[in-house]
């Protein structure tokens, strides 16, 4: 109870009501309230307390997108170390190297990773590739290859792995292309803004000189 009472004394409601009540006392001393000064002071206090903004708890502070990218960078390092330890076909290795290069470029600290951080779906694509899709594809290949050597037959696991890695590389490439197109759109928008602004200046200048504006 004491803590709640102390909290109310420090609240905006009490402070605003007290300020309004002080105004009522000033009116009383000036002779405007008369014998009803307690009602005036109390009413002003209540009105001030009601008008004060309600107390609200501070909003929770969650980790920003950049902190999630830090975790992804560390996970990509772990994934690269894993890929260096496994024996993969040359075609899949080449495509995985290209995929890792794209992911490195997206996650490297700087304006590219800042653009990625503003795209939740893009962050999800990268996280899914690093933490699930690539490890699962490689591990499934290694397990299937053992069974194929034990009992040959069926589709070669190398072909399946190369197909999976090609799909993952294409997905990452689409993400990079989308981010690039967003930057190109931003650049073109700025060009149109400068052209519109320059066109307005040209029209005003032509009017002042008494000649028609250039087409």
Short mmCIF file of C-alpha atoms in Angstrom, two decimals:
data_model
loop_
_atom_site.label_atom_id
_atom_site.label_comp_id
_atom_site.label_asym_id
_atom_site.label_seq_id
_atom_site.Cartn_x
_atom_site.Cartn_y
_atom_site.Cartn_z
CA UNK A 1 0.00 0.00 0.00
CA UNK A 2 2.81 2.40 0.86
CA UNK A 3 4.51 1.72 -2.46
CA UNK A 4 1.28 2.28 -4.37
CA UNK A 5 0.65 5.51 -2.47
CA UNK A 6 4.16 6.73 -3.21
CA UNK A 7 3.72 5.81 -6.85
CA UNK A 8 0.49 7.80 -7.08
CA UNK A 9 2.13 10.84 -5.49
CA UNK A 10 4.72 10.76 -8.25
CA UNK A 11 2.20 10.06 -11.02
CA UNK A 12 1.19 12.48 -13.76
CA UNK A 13 -2.41 12.41 -12.51
CA UNK A 14 -1.49 13.65 -9.06
CA UNK A 15 0.95 16.25 -10.35
CA UNK A 16 -1.54 17.62 -12.88
CA UNK A 17 -4.37 17.64 -10.34
CA UNK A 18 -2.18 19.37 -7.77
CA UNK A 19 -1.24 22.07 -10.28
CA UNK A 20 -4.92 22.64 -11.05
CA UNK A 21 -5.74 22.76 -7.32
CA UNK A 22 -3.03 25.38 -6.78
CA UNK A 23 -4.75 27.42 -9.48
CA UNK A 24 -7.98 27.08 -7.47
CA UNK A 25 -6.24 28.32 -4.34
CA UNK A 26 -4.96 31.29 -6.29
CA UNK A 27 -8.53 32.08 -7.34
CA UNK A 28 -9.62 31.73 -3.70
CA UNK A 29 -6.98 34.20 -2.49
CA UNK A 30 -8.02 36.55 -5.26
CA UNK A 31 -11.57 36.48 -3.92
CA UNK A 32 -13.25 34.65 -6.79
CA UNK A 33 -14.14 31.37 -5.03
CA UNK A 34 -15.78 32.75 -1.89
CA UNK A 35 -17.22 30.29 0.62
CA UNK A 36 -17.19 27.49 -1.96
CA UNK A 37 -13.43 27.43 -2.28
CA UNK A 38 -13.10 23.78 -1.06
CA UNK A 39 -15.46 22.67 -3.85
CA UNK A 40 -13.57 24.74 -6.41
CA UNK A 41 -10.17 23.44 -5.32
CA UNK A 42 -11.38 19.82 -5.15
CA UNK A 43 -13.12 20.07 -8.51
CA UNK A 44 -10.06 21.52 -10.20
CA UNK A 45 -7.90 18.78 -8.71
CA UNK A 46 -10.25 16.09 -9.98
CA UNK A 47 -10.48 17.68 -13.43
CA UNK A 48 -6.70 17.92 -13.67
CA UNK A 49 -6.25 14.31 -12.59
CA UNK A 50 -8.73 13.15 -15.24
CA UNK A 51 -7.08 15.18 -17.99
CA UNK A 52 -3.59 13.88 -17.23
CA UNK A 53 -2.33 11.18 -19.63
CA UNK A 54 -2.63 7.67 -18.15
CA UNK A 55 0.46 5.96 -16.88
CA UNK A 56 1.83 3.43 -19.34
CA UNK A 57 4.57 0.84 -18.96
CA UNK A 58 7.62 1.18 -21.20
CA UNK A 59 7.46 -0.80 -24.42
CA UNK A 60 9.69 -3.90 -24.49
CA UNK A 61 13.00 -3.43 -26.29
CA UNK A 62 13.63 -6.36 -28.60
CA UNK A 63 16.80 -7.10 -30.49
CA UNK A 64 17.08 -5.30 -33.81
CA UNK A 65 17.45 -7.02 -37.19
CA UNK A 66 21.20 -6.35 -37.20
CA UNK A 67 21.69 -8.54 -34.12
CA UNK A 68 20.00 -11.44 -35.94
CA UNK A 69 22.39 -10.97 -38.84
CA UNK A 70 25.34 -11.24 -36.43
CA UNK A 71 24.07 -14.69 -35.43
CA UNK A 72 23.64 -15.66 -39.07
CA UNK A 73 27.21 -14.60 -39.87
CA UNK A 74 28.49 -16.89 -37.11
CA UNK A 75 26.29 -19.73 -38.35
CA UNK A 76 27.59 -19.28 -41.90
CA UNK A 77 31.16 -19.63 -40.63
CA UNK A 78 30.13 -22.88 -38.91
CA UNK A 79 28.46 -24.11 -42.11
CA UNK A 80 31.56 -23.37 -44.18
CA UNK A 81 33.72 -25.34 -41.75
CA UNK A 82 31.31 -28.27 -42.04
CA UNK A 83 31.38 -28.17 -45.85
CA UNK A 84 35.17 -28.17 -45.81
CA UNK A 85 35.14 -31.51 -43.96
CA UNK A 86 32.82 -33.42 -46.28
CA UNK A 87 33.56 -35.10 -49.60
CA UNK A 88 31.21 -33.72 -52.27
CA UNK A 89 31.10 -33.99 -56.08
CA UNK A 90 32.89 -31.23 -57.97
CA UNK A 91 29.74 -29.75 -59.54
CA UNK A 92 27.97 -29.49 -56.19
CA UNK A 93 31.08 -28.06 -54.53
CA UNK A 94 31.32 -25.36 -57.20
CA UNK A 95 27.67 -24.38 -56.82
CA UNK A 96 27.90 -24.44 -53.01
CA UNK A 97 30.92 -22.15 -53.20
CA UNK A 98 28.93 -19.73 -55.36
CA UNK A 99 25.99 -19.92 -52.94
CA UNK A 100 28.22 -19.23 -49.95
CA UNK A 101 29.66 -16.26 -51.82
CA UNK A 102 26.19 -14.79 -52.31
CA UNK A 103 25.34 -15.33 -48.65
CA UNK A 104 28.65 -13.77 -47.60
CA UNK A 105 27.91 -10.72 -49.71
CA UNK A 106 24.43 -10.34 -48.21
CA UNK A 107 25.61 -10.74 -44.61
CA UNK A 108 28.82 -8.69 -44.83
CA UNK A 109 28.53 -5.65 -42.51
CA UNK A 110 27.63 -2.56 -44.52
CA UNK A 111 24.85 -1.15 -46.63
CA UNK A 112 24.03 -4.53 -48.25
CA UNK A 113 23.31 -6.21 -44.92
CA UNK A 114 21.38 -3.11 -43.81
CA UNK A 115 19.13 -3.51 -46.86
CA UNK A 116 18.71 -7.20 -46.06
CA UNK A 117 17.84 -6.41 -42.44
CA UNK A 118 14.90 -4.30 -43.67
CA UNK A 119 13.51 -7.31 -45.58
CA UNK A 120 12.15 -9.86 -43.06
CA UNK A 121 11.37 -12.39 -45.80
CA UNK A 122 14.91 -12.04 -47.14
CA UNK A 123 16.37 -12.64 -43.69
CA UNK A 124 14.18 -15.73 -43.43
CA UNK A 125 15.44 -17.03 -46.80
CA UNK A 126 19.07 -16.62 -45.73
CA UNK A 127 18.52 -18.15 -42.30
CA UNK A 128 16.66 -21.11 -43.79
CA UNK A 129 19.43 -21.76 -46.31
CA UNK A 130 22.24 -21.54 -43.74
CA UNK A 131 20.62 -23.33 -40.83
CA UNK A 132 18.46 -25.97 -42.53
CA UNK A 133 18.47 -26.37 -46.29
CA UNK A 134 22.20 -26.65 -47.04
CA UNK A 135 23.05 -28.87 -44.04
CA UNK A 136 20.07 -31.12 -44.76
CA UNK A 137 20.94 -31.45 -48.46
CA UNK A 138 24.55 -32.37 -47.74
CA UNK A 139 23.75 -34.77 -44.92
CA UNK A 140 21.03 -36.49 -46.96
CA UNK A 141 23.52 -36.92 -49.81
CA UNK A 142 26.13 -38.47 -47.54
CA UNK A 143 23.63 -40.94 -46.06
CA UNK A 144 22.10 -41.84 -49.42
CA UNK A 145 25.52 -42.30 -51.00
CA UNK A 146 26.40 -44.93 -48.39
CA UNK A 147 23.21 -46.88 -49.07
CA UNK A 148 23.76 -46.60 -52.84
CA UNK A 149 27.24 -48.06 -52.53
CA UNK A 150 25.87 -50.86 -50.38
CA UNK A 151 22.99 -51.60 -52.77
CA UNK A 152 23.43 -49.85 -56.15
CA UNK A 153 20.38 -48.80 -58.12
CA UNK A 154 18.02 -45.90 -58.54
CA UNK A 155 18.86 -42.27 -59.14
CA UNK A 156 22.42 -41.21 -58.36
CA UNK A 157 22.59 -39.18 -55.12
CA UNK A 158 25.06 -36.81 -56.80
CA UNK A 159 22.38 -35.74 -59.27
CA UNK A 160 19.88 -35.14 -56.49
CA UNK A 161 22.38 -33.05 -54.51
CA UNK A 162 23.33 -30.98 -57.54
CA UNK A 163 19.63 -30.32 -58.24
CA UNK A 164 19.00 -29.22 -54.65
CA UNK A 165 22.03 -26.93 -54.57
CA UNK A 166 21.02 -25.41 -57.91
CA UNK A 167 17.58 -24.60 -56.50
CA UNK A 168 19.08 -23.02 -53.38
CA UNK A 169 21.50 -20.98 -55.45
CA UNK A 170 18.61 -19.79 -57.63
CA UNK A 171 16.62 -18.77 -54.56
CA UNK A 172 19.55 -16.77 -53.19
CA UNK A 173 20.08 -15.19 -56.59
CA UNK A 174 16.44 -14.10 -56.71
CA UNK A 175 16.87 -12.46 -53.31
CA UNK A 176 19.97 -10.58 -54.47
CA UNK A 177 18.18 -9.50 -57.66
CA UNK A 178 15.21 -8.24 -55.65
CA UNK A 179 17.39 -6.15 -53.37
CA UNK A 180 19.27 -4.78 -56.38
CA UNK A 181 16.02 -3.85 -58.11
CA UNK A 182 14.88 -2.02 -54.98
CA UNK A 183 18.05 0.07 -55.05
CA UNK A 184 17.62 0.72 -58.78
CA UNK A 185 14.04 1.87 -58.18
CA UNK A 186 15.27 4.19 -55.46
CA UNK A 187 17.87 5.62 -57.84
CA UNK A 188 15.32 6.13 -60.63
CA UNK A 189 12.90 7.79 -58.20
CA UNK A 190 15.58 10.26 -57.21
CA UNK A 191 16.29 10.95 -60.89
CA UNK A 192 12.60 11.71 -61.50
CA UNK A 193 12.56 13.97 -58.45
CA UNK A 194 15.57 15.92 -59.77
CA UNK A 195 14.04 16.12 -63.24
CA UNK A 196 10.74 17.44 -61.86
CA UNK A 197 12.54 19.94 -59.68
CA UNK A 198 14.75 21.04 -62.57
CA UNK A 199 11.76 21.31 -64.89
CA UNK A 200 10.05 23.68 -62.47
CA UNK A 201 13.12 25.87 -62.30
CA UNK A 202 13.36 25.87 -66.13
CA UNK A 203 9.73 26.90 -66.52
CA UNK A 204 10.09 29.74 -64.01
CA UNK A 205 13.26 30.98 -65.69
CA UNK A 206 11.65 30.92 -69.15
CA UNK A 207 8.64 32.83 -67.91
CA UNK A 208 10.83 35.49 -66.35
CA UNK A 209 12.77 35.90 -69.60
CA UNK A 210 9.60 36.12 -71.68
CA UNK A 211 10.34 33.08 -73.83
CA UNK A 212 8.58 29.73 -74.09
CA UNK A 213 10.11 26.88 -72.08
CA UNK A 214 12.18 24.34 -73.89
CA UNK A 215 10.37 21.06 -74.67
#
